[in-house]
CSV table of C-alpha atoms in Angstrom, one decimal:
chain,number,residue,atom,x,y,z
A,76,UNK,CA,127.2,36.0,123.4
A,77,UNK,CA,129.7,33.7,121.5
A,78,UNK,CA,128.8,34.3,117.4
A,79,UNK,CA,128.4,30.8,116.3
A,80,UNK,CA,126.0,29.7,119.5
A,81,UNK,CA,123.7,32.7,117.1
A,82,UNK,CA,124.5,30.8,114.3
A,83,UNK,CA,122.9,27.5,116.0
A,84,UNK,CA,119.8,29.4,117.3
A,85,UNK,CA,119.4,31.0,114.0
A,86,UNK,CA,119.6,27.2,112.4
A,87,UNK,CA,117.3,26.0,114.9
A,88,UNK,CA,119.9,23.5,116.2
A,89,UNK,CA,119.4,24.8,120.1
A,90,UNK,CA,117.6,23.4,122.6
A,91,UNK,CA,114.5,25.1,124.5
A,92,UNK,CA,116.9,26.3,127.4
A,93,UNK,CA,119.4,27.6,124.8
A,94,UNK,CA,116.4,29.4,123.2
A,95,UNK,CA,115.4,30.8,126.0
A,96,UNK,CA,118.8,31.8,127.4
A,97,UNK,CA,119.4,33.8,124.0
A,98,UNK,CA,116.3,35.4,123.8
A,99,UNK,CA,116.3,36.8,127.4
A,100,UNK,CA,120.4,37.9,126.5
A,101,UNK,CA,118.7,39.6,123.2
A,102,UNK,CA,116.5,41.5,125.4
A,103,UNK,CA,118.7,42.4,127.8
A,104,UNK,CA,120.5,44.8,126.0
A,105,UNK,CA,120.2,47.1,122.8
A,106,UNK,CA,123.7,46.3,121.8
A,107,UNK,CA,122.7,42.6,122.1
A,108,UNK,CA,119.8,43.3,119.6
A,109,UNK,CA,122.0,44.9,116.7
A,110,UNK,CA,124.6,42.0,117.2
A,111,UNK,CA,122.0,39.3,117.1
A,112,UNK,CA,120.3,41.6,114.1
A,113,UNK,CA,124.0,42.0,112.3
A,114,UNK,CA,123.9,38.2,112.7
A,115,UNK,CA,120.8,37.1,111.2
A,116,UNK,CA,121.5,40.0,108.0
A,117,UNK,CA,124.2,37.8,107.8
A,118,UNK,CA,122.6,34.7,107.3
A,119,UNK,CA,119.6,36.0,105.3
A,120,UNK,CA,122.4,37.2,102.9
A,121,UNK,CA,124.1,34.0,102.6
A,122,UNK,CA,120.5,32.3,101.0
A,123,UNK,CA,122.1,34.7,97.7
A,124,UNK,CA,125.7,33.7,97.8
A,125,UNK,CA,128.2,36.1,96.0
A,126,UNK,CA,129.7,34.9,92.6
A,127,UNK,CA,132.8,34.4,94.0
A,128,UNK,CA,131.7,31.6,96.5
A,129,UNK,CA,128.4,30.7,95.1
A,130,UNK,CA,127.5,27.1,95.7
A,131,UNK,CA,123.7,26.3,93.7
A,132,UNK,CA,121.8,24.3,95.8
A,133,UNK,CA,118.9,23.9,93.9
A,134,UNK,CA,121.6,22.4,90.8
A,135,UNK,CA,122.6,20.0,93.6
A,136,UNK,CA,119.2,19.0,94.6
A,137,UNK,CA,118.0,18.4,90.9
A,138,UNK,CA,121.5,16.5,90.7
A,139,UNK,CA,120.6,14.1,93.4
A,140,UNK,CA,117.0,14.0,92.5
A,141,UNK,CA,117.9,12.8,88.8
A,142,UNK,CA,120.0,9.7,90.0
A,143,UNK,CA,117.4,9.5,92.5
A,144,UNK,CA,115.2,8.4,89.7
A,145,UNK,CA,116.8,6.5,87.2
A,146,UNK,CA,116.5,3.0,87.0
A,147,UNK,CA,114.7,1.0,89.5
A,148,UNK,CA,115.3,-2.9,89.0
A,149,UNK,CA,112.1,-3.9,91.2
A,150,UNK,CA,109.2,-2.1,93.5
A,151,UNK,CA,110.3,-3.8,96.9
A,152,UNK,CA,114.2,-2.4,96.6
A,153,UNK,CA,112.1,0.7,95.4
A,154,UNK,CA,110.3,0.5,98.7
A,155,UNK,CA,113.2,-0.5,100.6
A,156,UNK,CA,115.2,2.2,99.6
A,157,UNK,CA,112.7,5.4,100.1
A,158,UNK,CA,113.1,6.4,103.3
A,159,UNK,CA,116.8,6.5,103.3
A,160,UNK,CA,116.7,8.8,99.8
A,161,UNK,CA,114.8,11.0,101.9
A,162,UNK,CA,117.1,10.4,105.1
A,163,UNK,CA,120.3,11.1,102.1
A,164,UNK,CA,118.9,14.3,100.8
A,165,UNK,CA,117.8,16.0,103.9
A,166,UNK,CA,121.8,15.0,104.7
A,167,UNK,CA,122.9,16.0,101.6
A,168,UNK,CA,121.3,19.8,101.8
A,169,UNK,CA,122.5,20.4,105.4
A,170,UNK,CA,126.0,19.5,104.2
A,171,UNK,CA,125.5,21.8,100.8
A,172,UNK,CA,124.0,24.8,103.4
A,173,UNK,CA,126.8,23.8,105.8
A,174,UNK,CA,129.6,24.0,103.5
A,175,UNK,CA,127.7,28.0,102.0
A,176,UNK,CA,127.9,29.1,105.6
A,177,UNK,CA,131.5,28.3,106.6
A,178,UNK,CA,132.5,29.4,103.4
A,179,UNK,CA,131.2,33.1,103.6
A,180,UNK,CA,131.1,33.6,107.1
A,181,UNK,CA,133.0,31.6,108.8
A,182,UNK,CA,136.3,30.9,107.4
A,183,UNK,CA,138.8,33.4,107.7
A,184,UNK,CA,138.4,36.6,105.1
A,185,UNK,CA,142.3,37.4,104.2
A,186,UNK,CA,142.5,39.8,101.7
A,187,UNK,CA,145.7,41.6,100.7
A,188,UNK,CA,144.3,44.8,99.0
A,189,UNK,CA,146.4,47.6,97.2
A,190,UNK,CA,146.2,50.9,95.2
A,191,UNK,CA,149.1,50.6,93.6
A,192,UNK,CA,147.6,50.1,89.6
A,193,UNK,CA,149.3,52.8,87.6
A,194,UNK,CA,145.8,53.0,85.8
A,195,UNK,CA,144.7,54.3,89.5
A,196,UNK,CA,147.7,55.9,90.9
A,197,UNK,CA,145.3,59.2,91.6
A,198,UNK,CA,142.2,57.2,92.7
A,199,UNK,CA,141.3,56.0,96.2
A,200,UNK,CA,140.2,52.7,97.0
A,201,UNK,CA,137.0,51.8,99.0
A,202,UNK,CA,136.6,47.8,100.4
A,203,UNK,CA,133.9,46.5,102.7
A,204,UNK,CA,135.0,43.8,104.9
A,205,UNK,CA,133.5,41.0,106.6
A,206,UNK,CA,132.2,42.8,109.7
A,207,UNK,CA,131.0,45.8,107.6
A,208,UNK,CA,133.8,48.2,108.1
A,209,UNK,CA,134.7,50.0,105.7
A,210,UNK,CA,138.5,50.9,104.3
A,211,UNK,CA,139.6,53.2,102.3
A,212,UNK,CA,143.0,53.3,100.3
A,213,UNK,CA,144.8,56.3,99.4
A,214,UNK,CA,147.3,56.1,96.3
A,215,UNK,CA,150.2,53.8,97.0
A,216,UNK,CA,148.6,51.9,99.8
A,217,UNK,CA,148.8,48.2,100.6
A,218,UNK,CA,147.5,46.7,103.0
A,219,UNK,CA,146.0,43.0,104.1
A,220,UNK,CA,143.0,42.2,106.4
A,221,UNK,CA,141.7,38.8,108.3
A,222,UNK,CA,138.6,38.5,110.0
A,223,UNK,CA,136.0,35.8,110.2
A,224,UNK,CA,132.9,34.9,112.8
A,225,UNK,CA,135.2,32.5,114.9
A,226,UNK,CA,138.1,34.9,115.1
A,227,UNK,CA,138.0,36.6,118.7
A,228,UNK,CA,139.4,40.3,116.6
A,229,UNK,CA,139.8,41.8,113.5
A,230,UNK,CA,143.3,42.7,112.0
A,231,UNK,CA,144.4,44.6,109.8
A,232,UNK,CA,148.3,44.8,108.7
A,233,UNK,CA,149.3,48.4,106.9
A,234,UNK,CA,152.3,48.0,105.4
A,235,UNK,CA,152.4,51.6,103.5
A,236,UNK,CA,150.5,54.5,102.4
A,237,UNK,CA,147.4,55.5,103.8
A,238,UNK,CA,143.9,54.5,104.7
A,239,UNK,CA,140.4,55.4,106.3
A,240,UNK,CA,139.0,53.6,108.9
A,241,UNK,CA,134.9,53.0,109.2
A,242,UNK,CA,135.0,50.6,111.7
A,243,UNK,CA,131.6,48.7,113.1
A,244,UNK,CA,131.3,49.1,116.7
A,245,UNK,CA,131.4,45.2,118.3
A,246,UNK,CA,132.7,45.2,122.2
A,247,UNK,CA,133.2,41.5,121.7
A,248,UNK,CA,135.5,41.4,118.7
A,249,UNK,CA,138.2,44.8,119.1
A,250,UNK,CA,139.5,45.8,115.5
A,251,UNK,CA,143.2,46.0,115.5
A,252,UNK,CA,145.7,47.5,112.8
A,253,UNK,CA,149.2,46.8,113.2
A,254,UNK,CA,151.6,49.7,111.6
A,255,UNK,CA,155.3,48.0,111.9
A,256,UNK,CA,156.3,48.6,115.5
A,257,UNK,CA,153.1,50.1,116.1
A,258,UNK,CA,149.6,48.9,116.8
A,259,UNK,CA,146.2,51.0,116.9
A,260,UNK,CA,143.2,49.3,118.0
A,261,UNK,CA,139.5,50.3,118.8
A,262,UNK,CA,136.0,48.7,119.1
A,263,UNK,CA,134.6,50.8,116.8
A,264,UNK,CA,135.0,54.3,115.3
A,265,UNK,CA,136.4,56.8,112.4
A,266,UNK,CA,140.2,57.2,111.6
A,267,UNK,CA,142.9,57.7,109.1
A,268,UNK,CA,146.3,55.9,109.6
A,269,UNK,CA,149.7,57.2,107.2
A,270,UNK,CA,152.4,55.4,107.0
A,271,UNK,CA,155.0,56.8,104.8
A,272,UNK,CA,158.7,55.3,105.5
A,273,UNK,CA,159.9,55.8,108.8
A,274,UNK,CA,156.8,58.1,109.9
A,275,UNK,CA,153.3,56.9,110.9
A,276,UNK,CA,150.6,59.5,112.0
A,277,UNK,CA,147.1,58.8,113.4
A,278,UNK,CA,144.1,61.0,113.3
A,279,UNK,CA,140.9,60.6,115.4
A,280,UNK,CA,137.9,61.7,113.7
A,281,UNK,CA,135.2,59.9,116.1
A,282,UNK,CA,135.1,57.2,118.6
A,283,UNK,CA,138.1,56.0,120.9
A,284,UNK,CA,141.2,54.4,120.3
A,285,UNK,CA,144.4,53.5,121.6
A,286,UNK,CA,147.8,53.0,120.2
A,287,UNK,CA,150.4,50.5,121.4
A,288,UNK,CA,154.3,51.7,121.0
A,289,UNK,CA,156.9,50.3,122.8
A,290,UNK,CA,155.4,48.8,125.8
A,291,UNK,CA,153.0,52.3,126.4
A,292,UNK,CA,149.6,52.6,125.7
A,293,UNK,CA,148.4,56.3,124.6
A,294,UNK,CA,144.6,57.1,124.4
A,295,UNK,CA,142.7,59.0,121.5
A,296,UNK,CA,140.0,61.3,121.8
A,297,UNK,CA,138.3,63.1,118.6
A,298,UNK,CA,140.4,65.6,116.7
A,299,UNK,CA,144.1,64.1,118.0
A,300,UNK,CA,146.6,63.7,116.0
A,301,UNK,CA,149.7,61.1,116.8
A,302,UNK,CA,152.9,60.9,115.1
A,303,UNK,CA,155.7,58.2,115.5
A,304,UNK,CA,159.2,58.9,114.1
A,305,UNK,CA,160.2,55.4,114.1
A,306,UNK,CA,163.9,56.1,113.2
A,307,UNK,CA,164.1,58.5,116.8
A,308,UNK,CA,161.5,56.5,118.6
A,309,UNK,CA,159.4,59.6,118.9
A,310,UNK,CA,155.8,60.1,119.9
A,311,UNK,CA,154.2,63.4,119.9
A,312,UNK,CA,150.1,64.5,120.1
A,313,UNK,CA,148.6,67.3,118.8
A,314,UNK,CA,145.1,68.6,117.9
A,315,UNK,CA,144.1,68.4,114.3
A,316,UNK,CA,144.3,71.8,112.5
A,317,UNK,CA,142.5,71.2,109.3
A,318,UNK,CA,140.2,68.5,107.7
A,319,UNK,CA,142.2,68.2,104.8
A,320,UNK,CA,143.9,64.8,105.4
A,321,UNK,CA,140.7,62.8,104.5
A,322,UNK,CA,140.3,64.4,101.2
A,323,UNK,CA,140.8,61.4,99.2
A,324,UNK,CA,137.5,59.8,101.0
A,325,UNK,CA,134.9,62.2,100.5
A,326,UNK,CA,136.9,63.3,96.8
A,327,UNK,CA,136.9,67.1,97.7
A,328,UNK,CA,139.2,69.4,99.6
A,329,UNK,CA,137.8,71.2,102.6
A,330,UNK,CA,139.5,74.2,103.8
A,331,UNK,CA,138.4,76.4,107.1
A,332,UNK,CA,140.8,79.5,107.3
A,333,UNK,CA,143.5,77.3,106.4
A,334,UNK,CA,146.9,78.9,105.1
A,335,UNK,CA,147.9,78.8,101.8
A,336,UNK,CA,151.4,77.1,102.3
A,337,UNK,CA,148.8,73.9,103.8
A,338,UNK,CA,146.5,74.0,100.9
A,339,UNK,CA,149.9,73.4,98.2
A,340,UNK,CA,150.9,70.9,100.5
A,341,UNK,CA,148.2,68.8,100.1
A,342,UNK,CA,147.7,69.4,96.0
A,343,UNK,CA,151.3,68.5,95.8
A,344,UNK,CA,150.8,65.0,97.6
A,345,UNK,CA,147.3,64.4,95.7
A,346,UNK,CA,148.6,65.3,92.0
A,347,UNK,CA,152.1,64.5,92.4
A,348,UNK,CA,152.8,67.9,91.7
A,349,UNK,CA,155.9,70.2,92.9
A,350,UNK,CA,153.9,73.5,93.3
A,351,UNK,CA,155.8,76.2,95.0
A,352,UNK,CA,155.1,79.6,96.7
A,353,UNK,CA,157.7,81.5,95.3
A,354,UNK,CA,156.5,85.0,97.5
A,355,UNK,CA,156.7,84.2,101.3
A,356,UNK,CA,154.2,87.1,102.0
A,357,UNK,CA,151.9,84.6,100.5
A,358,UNK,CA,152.5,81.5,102.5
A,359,UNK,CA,149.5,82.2,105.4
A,360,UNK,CA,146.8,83.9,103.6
A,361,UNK,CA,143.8,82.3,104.6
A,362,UNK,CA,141.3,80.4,102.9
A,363,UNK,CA,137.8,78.8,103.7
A,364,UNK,CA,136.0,77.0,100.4
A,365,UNK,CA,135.4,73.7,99.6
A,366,UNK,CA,136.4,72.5,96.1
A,367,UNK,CA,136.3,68.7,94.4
A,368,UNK,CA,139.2,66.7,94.3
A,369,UNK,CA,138.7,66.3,90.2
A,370,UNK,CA,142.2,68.2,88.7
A,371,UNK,CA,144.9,70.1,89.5
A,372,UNK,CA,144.3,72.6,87.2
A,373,UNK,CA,140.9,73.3,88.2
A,374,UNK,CA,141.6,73.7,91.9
A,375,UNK,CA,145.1,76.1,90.7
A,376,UNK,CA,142.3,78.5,88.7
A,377,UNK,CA,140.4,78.1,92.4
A,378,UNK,CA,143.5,79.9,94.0
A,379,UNK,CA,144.2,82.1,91.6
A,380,UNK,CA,141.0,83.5,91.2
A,381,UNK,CA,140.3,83.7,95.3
A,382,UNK,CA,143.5,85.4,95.7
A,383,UNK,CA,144.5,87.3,92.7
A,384,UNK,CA,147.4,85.0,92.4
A,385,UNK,CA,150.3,84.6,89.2
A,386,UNK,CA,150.4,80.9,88.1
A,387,UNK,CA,153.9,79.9,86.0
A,388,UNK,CA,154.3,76.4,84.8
A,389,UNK,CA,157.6,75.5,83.8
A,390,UNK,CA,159.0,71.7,82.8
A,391,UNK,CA,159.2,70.4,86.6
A,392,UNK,CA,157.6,72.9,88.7
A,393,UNK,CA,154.4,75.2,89.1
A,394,UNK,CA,155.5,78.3,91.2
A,395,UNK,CA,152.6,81.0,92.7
A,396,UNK,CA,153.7,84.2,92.9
């Protein structure tokens, strides 16, 4: 069922065989009841629009109620002129309610969002976007989204870094992402997108999806991992090995017998640091834990205590011996 023909029902602006064609479509289907239901949450939400687009209708009704009631030269024009005040504000408001609907669900939402604030360089950033999805930005990502009601899809452009995907299931409207020569899309589901240079690796946590790259389509399936080398036109797949590429989402670190060379890996890229296993007997010792992503120098005590490991800072380095 086409969005804005729920938009009229929910106005009251169908007719008795539009009514009942939609109602018997809302019953048809549970999927048809959470889209009609996403739909009206929608509209009941645009009766308190956001500051950013807020339009007071109640000011504008006192407005045209005020120079409804100034000076009236003489009781016939008074008379005369009655029914077609009521005729102009009843006018007036549709326009006004008009005008808050297109506005915040209707015209297009483009956004360009980024992390790249030096204040937040080590913070990740969470939007929710028109449909309810939800995105989050690593450090150093930008990227730019456009969606609306009357849009047939949702697209997203990632032009660097990384990001989590929460995407709201809707059959109708696919949600696309477009990575350079690359394109991933899916109707609904969990993953994380990187994008760093001439590399681009996608990881499946739930759902389906499917990725476009040069004229083949490859399919998804929970705990695959895909990785383009744009510069050699490469495309491998792999399973996921560890959980640790999310960890800026959920703000901790969660390690299942995962070696220790992995672990520095993934401090190095979330501090910035340039931590180094100086013994090579200590590269795969295993560790399972879970720790927060809050400092560097927390989690290094983590290691060191698990393991019984030597920490040296010096200027430009951190080496674990």
């Amino acid at each position: 069922m086409n969005d804005s023909k729920l938009i009229k029902y929910l106005l009251q602006e169908t007719d008795e065989m539009e009514n009942r064609e939609i109602q018997q479509w809302i019953d048809a289907d549970l999927n048809h009841q959470k889209q009609y239901e996403r739909i009206r949450m929608i509209w009941e939400k645009s009766l308190l629009p956001s500051a950013s687009k807020q339009i007071d209708v109640e000011k504008a009704w006192l407005d045209f109620t005020s120079r409804k009631n100034r000076k009236r030269p003489f009781l016939t024009k008074q008379l005369f002129l009655k029914p077609w005040l009521g005729i102009a504000a009843s006018v007036g408001l549709a326009f006004i309610a008009s005008c808050v609907i297109y506005i915040l669900f209707m015209s297009p939402d483009n956004k360009l969002i980024s992390n790249l604030n030096l204040e937040t360089t080590n913070k990740s950033l969470s939007h929710t976007v028109f449909d309810g999805s939800i995105i989050t930005l690593n450090k150093d990502t930008k990227l730019s989204f456009n969606q609306s009601l009357i849009n047939t899809n949702r697209k997203v452009n990632l032009y660097d870094g990384e990001a989590f995907f929460q995407v709201e299931r809707n059959e109708h409207r696919p949600f696309e992402v477009n990575i350079g020569a690359a394109k991933v899309t899916v109707l609904g589901t969990s993953f994380n997108i990187k994008k760093q240079e001439e590399e681009i690796e996608v990881i499946l946590k739930s759902g389906a999806v499917k990725v476009d790259y040069k004229g083949k389509v490859y399919k998804m399936k929970p705990g695959d991992k895909l990785f383009i080398d744009l510069t050699k036109g490469l495309l491998t797949m792999s399973p996921v090995k560890d959980q640790l590429y999310n960890y800026y989402v959920g703000d901790y670190f969660e390690a299942k017998e995962t070696p220790l060379w992995r672990i520095v890996e993934i401090l190095n890229q979330a501090y910035d640091a340039n931590i180094i296993i100086a013994n090579e007997r200590l590269r795969n010792l295993p560790l399972t834990t879970t720790f927060s992503n809050n400092s560097l120098e927390n989690n290094l005590e983590v290691l060191k205590a698990t393991f019984g490991l030597q920490i040296l800072r010096e200027p430009n380095r951190i080496l674990i011996k």
